[in-house]
Amino acid sequence: MTSRLVLALVGFVGWGAAAGCTSDKPVKCVYREPKALAENAATMMADASLLPAGKDFVLAGIAGMNVSWAPVTAAGVAGAASTLTITETPVIAPRLAVTARATPGDQLVVVYGVLNAEMQIELHALTQVAGEAAAGPVLIKALPAGVKLADIRTAVGSSRTGQRALVAWAFADQPGTKIETITLGANAAAVGPAITMDAPEVWQCLQFVPSRLDWSLSWVRYKPSNSPKPWFVVEDHRDNDSASARYNVSLSTEEVSCPTVSPTDRGYLIGWQTKQGTWVTDYDIASSSVSGNFVAGAIRFGSPDDQPPVSGVASMGFDMAVTFGVKQGPQVWLFNAFGAHVGDELKLPSNKGAVGPVSTWPLQNAFYATYREGTTVAAPEGPRWFMKVECPAN
C-alpha cells in the first residue's frame, strides 16, 4: 500500500467517526456570484447539462421526445430557449451536442439510432439553429448489417470551442473492430473522413470528455491476460485534426465506474467510484507519473448505495476538487496531492431540500456548475442555479 493511500485511509477514518458532527475546519472553496437563471423551457428541465461553446455554454436537456436548449453566458445570463421534438422512434437513445453555423454553439445537434426498412441500424441527426425551426433528420452513418443492438456503443459530444459536434461508435465483444469518430460541422455535415482507432479486446465507458486540446474521446480498457486492473485511455484532438495524442493511465481498482474527467496544466484528473468509495487519479503527461488516491469512503454517506455520484472533478493548483451530487444539495470537497481532505465541504446553494442532477464544466483552477432545485423530478420547483467555483490557495 502506498504512503498516499495510507494517508487517505487515515483521513477517511476521521471523517467516518465525525459523520453527522459539525466541523470547525475552514471552508477552502468558494462559489462566485451564484445566479438563478431566468425561467424558460431549458432552465426548467430537471436534467439538463452544460455543453461548451467557446467562452460560454449551452444548457440542453431531453424530456421524453422533447428537447430544449438555451445559451448561457459565463456570467450566468440565460438566453431564449429553443425546442424541438424527435418524431422518429429511436432504438439508440438521443444525445446532444452543439456546433457552429455562424457562431460557437448556435446550432444544436441531436444524434440517435433508428431502424431502417431493412432492419439495419442508422445513426441520424436533427439540427436546430437557435430561434429557428428544426431541420429534418439526416443520415450520419449506416452501421454494418447484422450488428446486434446490444453490442453497439455510441458517444456524442461537443468540442470545447463550440465549433464541432462529435459522434463515435464501436462494437463490444467483437475483437478486431475499430472505434470510429465523425466530426460534424454546420447542419451536421461531416468535416473530413472518419477517424479510426484500434479497440482493445475488452473495454467499456466510451465517452467524450473535457479536453486539453479541442476534444477528447475516452474509454476504459482491460488486459485480462496481464492484469485485472483497468486502464483509462484518452485520445486528444484538434478541431481540424492537426494534432492528436493518446494517453494510457493505469487505474488502481479492479472495479471502475465510468470516470469523470478534467484536464489540468499537467495532464488529467480522473475520478471514479467503487462500492468502497471514491477514487481520484492525477496523471502527469510530462513524467508519465500516476498518483492514485482513495479520497472518500462510501460509509461517509451511509452505505455504497447511498454515496452520491461524482458530478465533477477539477484541478485547483496541486489540490483536487471533487463535486458530489448530494440529493439535498451539491457539495465540493477539496483534497491535497496525497488524498487528504483539505478544510470543510463547500455546500452549494439549496433552499428546497433537494436538487436534480448536477452538471459541471472544468477550467484551470475553477469550474462551472448548474443544477435545478426541487423535490419532484416531474415538476422541479426551481430555481436553476449557475455559478463558478474556485478554491484559492492560501
PDB file of N, CA and C in Angstrom, residues 188-234:
ATOM      1  N   ALA A 188     -24.850  19.403 -39.327  1.00  0.00           N
ATOM      2  CA  ALA A 188     -24.449  18.006 -39.108  1.00  0.00           C
ATOM      3  C   ALA A 188     -23.733  17.412 -40.307  1.00  0.00           C
ATOM      4  N   ALA A 189     -23.082  18.252 -41.110  1.00  0.00           N
ATOM      5  CA  ALA A 189     -22.294  17.770 -42.238  1.00  0.00           C
ATOM      6  C   ALA A 189     -20.936  17.297 -41.743  1.00  0.00           C
ATOM      7  N   ALA A 190     -20.487  16.140 -42.237  1.00  0.00           N
ATOM      8  CA  ALA A 190     -19.198  15.598 -41.824  1.00  0.00           C
ATOM      9  C   ALA A 190     -18.068  16.509 -42.275  1.00  0.00           C
ATOM     10  N   VAL A 191     -17.101  16.709 -41.384  1.00  0.00           N
ATOM     11  CA  VAL A 191     -15.911  17.510 -41.687  1.00  0.00           C
ATOM     12  C   VAL A 191     -14.734  16.545 -41.759  1.00  0.00           C
ATOM     13  N   GLY A 192     -14.302  16.220 -42.964  1.00  0.00           N
ATOM     14  CA  GLY A 192     -13.208  15.278 -43.132  1.00  0.00           C
ATOM     15  C   GLY A 192     -13.675  13.844 -42.971  1.00  0.00           C
ATOM     16  N   PRO A 193     -12.767  12.894 -43.198  1.00  0.00           N
ATOM     17  CA  PRO A 193     -13.105  11.469 -43.085  1.00  0.00           C
ATOM     18  C   PRO A 193     -13.241  11.045 -41.629  1.00  0.00           C
ATOM     19  N   ALA A 194     -13.833   9.883 -41.418  1.00  0.00           N
ATOM     20  CA  ALA A 194     -13.942   9.331 -40.071  1.00  0.00           C
ATOM     21  C   ALA A 194     -12.552   9.041 -39.509  1.00  0.00           C
ATOM     22  N   ILE A 195     -12.392   9.227 -38.213  1.00  0.00           N
ATOM     23  CA  ILE A 195     -11.150   8.924 -37.511  1.00  0.00           C
ATOM     24  C   ILE A 195     -11.304   7.546 -36.883  1.00  0.00           C
ATOM     25  N   THR A 196     -10.394   6.631 -37.189  1.00  0.00           N
ATOM     26  CA  THR A 196     -10.478   5.272 -36.660  1.00  0.00           C
ATOM     27  C   THR A 196      -9.400   5.029 -35.623  1.00  0.00           C
ATOM     28  N   MET A 197      -9.771   4.272 -34.600  1.00  0.00           N
ATOM     29  CA  MET A 197      -8.855   3.940 -33.512  1.00  0.00           C
ATOM     30  C   MET A 197      -9.004   2.456 -33.209  1.00  0.00           C
ATOM     31  N   ASP A 198      -7.899   1.799 -32.895  1.00  0.00           N
ATOM     32  CA  ASP A 198      -7.956   0.386 -32.557  1.00  0.00           C
ATOM     33  C   ASP A 198      -8.684   0.199 -31.234  1.00  0.00           C
ATOM     34  N   ALA A 199      -9.614  -0.736 -31.194  1.00  0.00           N
ATOM     35  CA  ALA A 199     -10.334  -1.039 -29.966  1.00  0.00           C
ATOM     36  C   ALA A 199      -9.644  -2.182 -29.237  1.00  0.00           C
ATOM     37  N   PRO A 200      -9.536  -2.116 -27.917  1.00  0.00           N
ATOM     38  CA  PRO A 200      -8.941  -3.228 -27.170  1.00  0.00           C
ATOM     39  C   PRO A 200      -9.885  -4.422 -27.152  1.00  0.00           C
ATOM     40  N   GLU A 201      -9.390  -5.533 -26.647  1.00  0.00           N
ATOM     41  CA  GLU A 201     -10.195  -6.753 -26.608  1.00  0.00           C
ATOM     42  C   GLU A 201     -11.396  -6.591 -25.691  1.00  0.00           C
ATOM     43  N   VAL A 202     -11.183  -5.988 -24.526  1.00  0.00           N
ATOM     44  CA  VAL A 202     -12.257  -5.777 -23.558  1.00  0.00           C
ATOM     45  C   VAL A 202     -12.231  -4.308 -23.141  1.00  0.00           C
ATOM     46  N   TRP A 203     -13.375  -3.637 -23.241  1.00  0.00           N
ATOM     47  CA  TRP A 203     -13.406  -2.213 -22.917  1.00  0.00           C
ATOM     48  C   TRP A 203     -14.830  -1.805 -22.550  1.00  0.00           C
ATOM     49  N   GLN A 204     -14.959  -0.585 -21.993  1.00  0.00           N
ATOM     50  CA  GLN A 204     -16.260  -0.027 -21.629  1.00  0.00           C
ATOM     51  C   GLN A 204     -16.133   1.488 -21.537  1.00  0.00           C
ATOM     52  N   CYS A 205     -17.269   2.141 -21.292  1.00  0.00           N
ATOM     53  CA  CYS A 205     -17.314   3.576 -20.980  1.00  0.00           C
ATOM     54  C   CYS A 205     -16.791   4.467 -22.106  1.00  0.00           C
ATOM     55  N   LEU A 206     -17.276   4.260 -23.311  1.00  0.00           N
ATOM     56  CA  LEU A 206     -16.930   5.149 -24.413  1.00  0.00           C
ATOM     57  C   LEU A 206     -17.620   6.491 -24.186  1.00  0.00           C
ATOM     58  N   GLN A 207     -16.842   7.595 -24.134  1.00  0.00           N
ATOM     59  CA  GLN A 207     -17.422   8.904 -23.873  1.00  0.00           C
ATOM     60  C   GLN A 207     -16.467  10.012 -24.306  1.00  0.00           C
ATOM     61  N   PHE A 208     -17.056  11.161 -24.645  1.00  0.00           N
ATOM     62  CA  PHE A 208     -16.267  12.369 -24.874  1.00  0.00           C
ATOM     63  C   PHE A 208     -16.124  13.095 -23.545  1.00  0.00           C
ATOM     64  N   VAL A 209     -14.919  13.621 -23.287  1.00  0.00           N
ATOM     65  CA  VAL A 209     -14.627  14.258 -22.003  1.00  0.00           C
ATOM     66  C   VAL A 209     -13.949  15.606 -22.254  1.00  0.00           C
ATOM     67  N   PRO A 210     -13.969  16.516 -21.261  1.00  0.00           N
ATOM     68  CA  PRO A 210     -13.247  17.784 -21.409  1.00  0.00           C
ATOM     69  C   PRO A 210     -11.788  17.545 -21.781  1.00  0.00           C
ATOM     70  N   SER A 211     -11.277  18.379 -22.683  1.00  0.00           N
ATOM     71  CA  SER A 211     -10.005  18.082 -23.353  1.00  0.00           C
ATOM     72  C   SER A 211      -8.927  19.117 -23.075  1.00  0.00           C
ATOM     73  N   ARG A 212      -7.673  18.666 -23.146  1.00  0.00           N
ATOM     74  CA  ARG A 212      -6.530  19.581 -23.134  1.00  0.00           C
ATOM     75  C   ARG A 212      -6.377  20.283 -24.483  1.00  0.00           C
ATOM     76  N   LEU A 213      -6.894  19.671 -25.555  1.00  0.00           N
ATOM     77  CA  LEU A 213      -6.864  20.292 -26.881  1.00  0.00           C
ATOM     78  C   LEU A 213      -8.260  20.831 -27.178  1.00  0.00           C
ATOM     79  N   ASP A 214      -8.935  20.338 -28.225  1.00  0.00           N
ATOM     80  CA  ASP A 214     -10.290  20.792 -28.539  1.00  0.00           C
ATOM     81  C   ASP A 214     -11.349  19.764 -28.160  1.00  0.00           C
ATOM     82  N   TRP A 215     -11.060  18.488 -28.395  1.00  0.00           N
ATOM     83  CA  TRP A 215     -11.986  17.440 -27.965  1.00  0.00           C
ATOM     84  C   TRP A 215     -11.218  16.162 -27.664  1.00  0.00           C
ATOM     85  N   SER A 216     -11.810  15.347 -26.808  1.00  0.00           N
ATOM     86  CA  SER A 216     -11.153  14.104 -26.393  1.00  0.00           C
ATOM     87  C   SER A 216     -12.176  12.989 -26.284  1.00  0.00           C
ATOM     88  N   LEU A 217     -11.810  11.828 -26.812  1.00  0.00           N
ATOM     89  CA  LEU A 217     -12.605  10.617 -26.664  1.00  0.00           C
ATOM     90  C   LEU A 217     -11.878   9.695 -25.694  1.00  0.00           C
ATOM     91  N   SER A 218     -12.639   9.093 -24.788  1.00  0.00           N
ATOM     92  CA  SER A 218     -12.009   8.224 -23.795  1.00  0.00           C
ATOM     93  C   SER A 218     -12.774   6.917 -23.664  1.00  0.00           C
ATOM     94  N   TRP A 219     -12.084   5.920 -23.095  1.00  0.00           N
ATOM     95  CA  TRP A 219     -12.706   4.647 -22.756  1.00  0.00           C
ATOM     96  C   TRP A 219     -11.852   3.981 -21.692  1.00  0.00           C
ATOM     97  N   VAL A 220     -12.396   2.931 -21.095  1.00  0.00           N
ATOM     98  CA  VAL A 220     -11.681   2.137 -20.098  1.00  0.00           C
ATOM     99  C   VAL A 220     -11.384   0.786 -20.728  1.00  0.00           C
ATOM    100  N   ARG A 221     -10.119   0.391 -20.740  1.00  0.00           N
ATOM    101  CA  ARG A 221      -9.751  -0.882 -21.353  1.00  0.00           C
ATOM    102  C   ARG A 221      -9.197  -1.835 -20.292  1.00  0.00           C
ATOM    103  N   TYR A 222      -9.343  -3.117 -20.583  1.00  0.00           N
ATOM    104  CA  TYR A 222      -8.865  -4.167 -19.688  1.00  0.00           C
ATOM    105  C   TYR A 222      -7.852  -5.037 -20.423  1.00  0.00           C
ATOM    106  N   LYS A 223      -6.928  -5.606 -19.660  1.00  0.00           N
ATOM    107  CA  LYS A 223      -5.955  -6.546 -20.210  1.00  0.00           C
ATOM    108  C   LYS A 223      -6.069  -7.840 -19.399  1.00  0.00           C
ATOM    109  N   PRO A 224      -7.101  -8.635 -19.675  1.00  0.00           N
ATOM    110  CA  PRO A 224      -7.376  -9.789 -18.809  1.00  0.00           C
ATOM    111  C   PRO A 224      -6.237 -10.785 -18.709  1.00  0.00           C
ATOM    112  N   SER A 225      -5.370 -10.864 -19.725  1.00  0.00           N
ATOM    113  CA  SER A 225      -4.285 -11.836 -19.670  1.00  0.00           C
ATOM    114  C   SER A 225      -3.115 -11.356 -18.815  1.00  0.00           C
ATOM    115  N   ASN A 226      -3.084 -10.041 -18.548  1.00  0.00           N
ATOM    116  CA  ASN A 226      -1.942  -9.485 -17.814  1.00  0.00           C
ATOM    117  C   ASN A 226      -2.302  -9.008 -16.411  1.00  0.00           C
ATOM    118  N   SER A 227      -3.429  -8.301 -16.291  1.00  0.00           N
ATOM    119  CA  SER A 227      -3.774  -7.689 -15.010  1.00  0.00           C
ATOM    120  C   SER A 227      -5.276  -7.479 -14.946  1.00  0.00           C
ATOM    121  N   PRO A 228      -5.870  -7.702 -13.781  1.00  0.00           N
ATOM    122  CA  PRO A 228      -7.312  -7.458 -13.652  1.00  0.00           C
ATOM    123  C   PRO A 228      -7.651  -5.975 -13.551  1.00  0.00           C
ATOM    124  N   LYS A 229      -6.650  -5.137 -13.315  1.00  0.00           N
ATOM    125  CA  LYS A 229      -6.928  -3.712 -13.142  1.00  0.00           C
ATOM    126  C   LYS A 229      -6.973  -3.008 -14.503  1.00  0.00           C
ATOM    127  N   PRO A 230      -7.925  -2.103 -14.678  1.00  0.00           N
ATOM    128  CA  PRO A 230      -8.127  -1.468 -15.988  1.00  0.00           C
ATOM    129  C   PRO A 230      -7.214  -0.269 -16.207  1.00  0.00           C
ATOM    130  N   TRP A 231      -7.257   0.217 -17.433  1.00  0.00           N
ATOM    131  CA  TRP A 231      -6.535   1.410 -17.833  1.00  0.00           C
ATOM    132  C   TRP A 231      -7.532   2.416 -18.390  1.00  0.00           C
ATOM    133  N   PHE A 232      -7.319   3.675 -18.082  1.00  0.00           N
ATOM    134  CA  PHE A 232      -8.099   4.756 -18.674  1.00  0.00           C
ATOM    135  C   PHE A 232      -7.345   5.251 -19.907  1.00  0.00           C
ATOM    136  N   VAL A 233      -8.046   5.329 -21.033  1.00  0.00           N
ATOM    137  CA  VAL A 233      -7.448   5.782 -22.289  1.00  0.00           C
ATOM    138  C   VAL A 233      -8.139   7.061 -22.721  1.00  0.00           C
ATOM    139  N   VAL A 234      -7.371   8.084 -23.049  1.00  0.00           N
ATOM    140  CA  VAL A 234      -7.942   9.321 -23.577  1.00  0.00           C
ATOM    141  C   VAL A 234      -7.151   9.716 -24.810  1.00  0.00           C
TER     142      VAL A 234
END
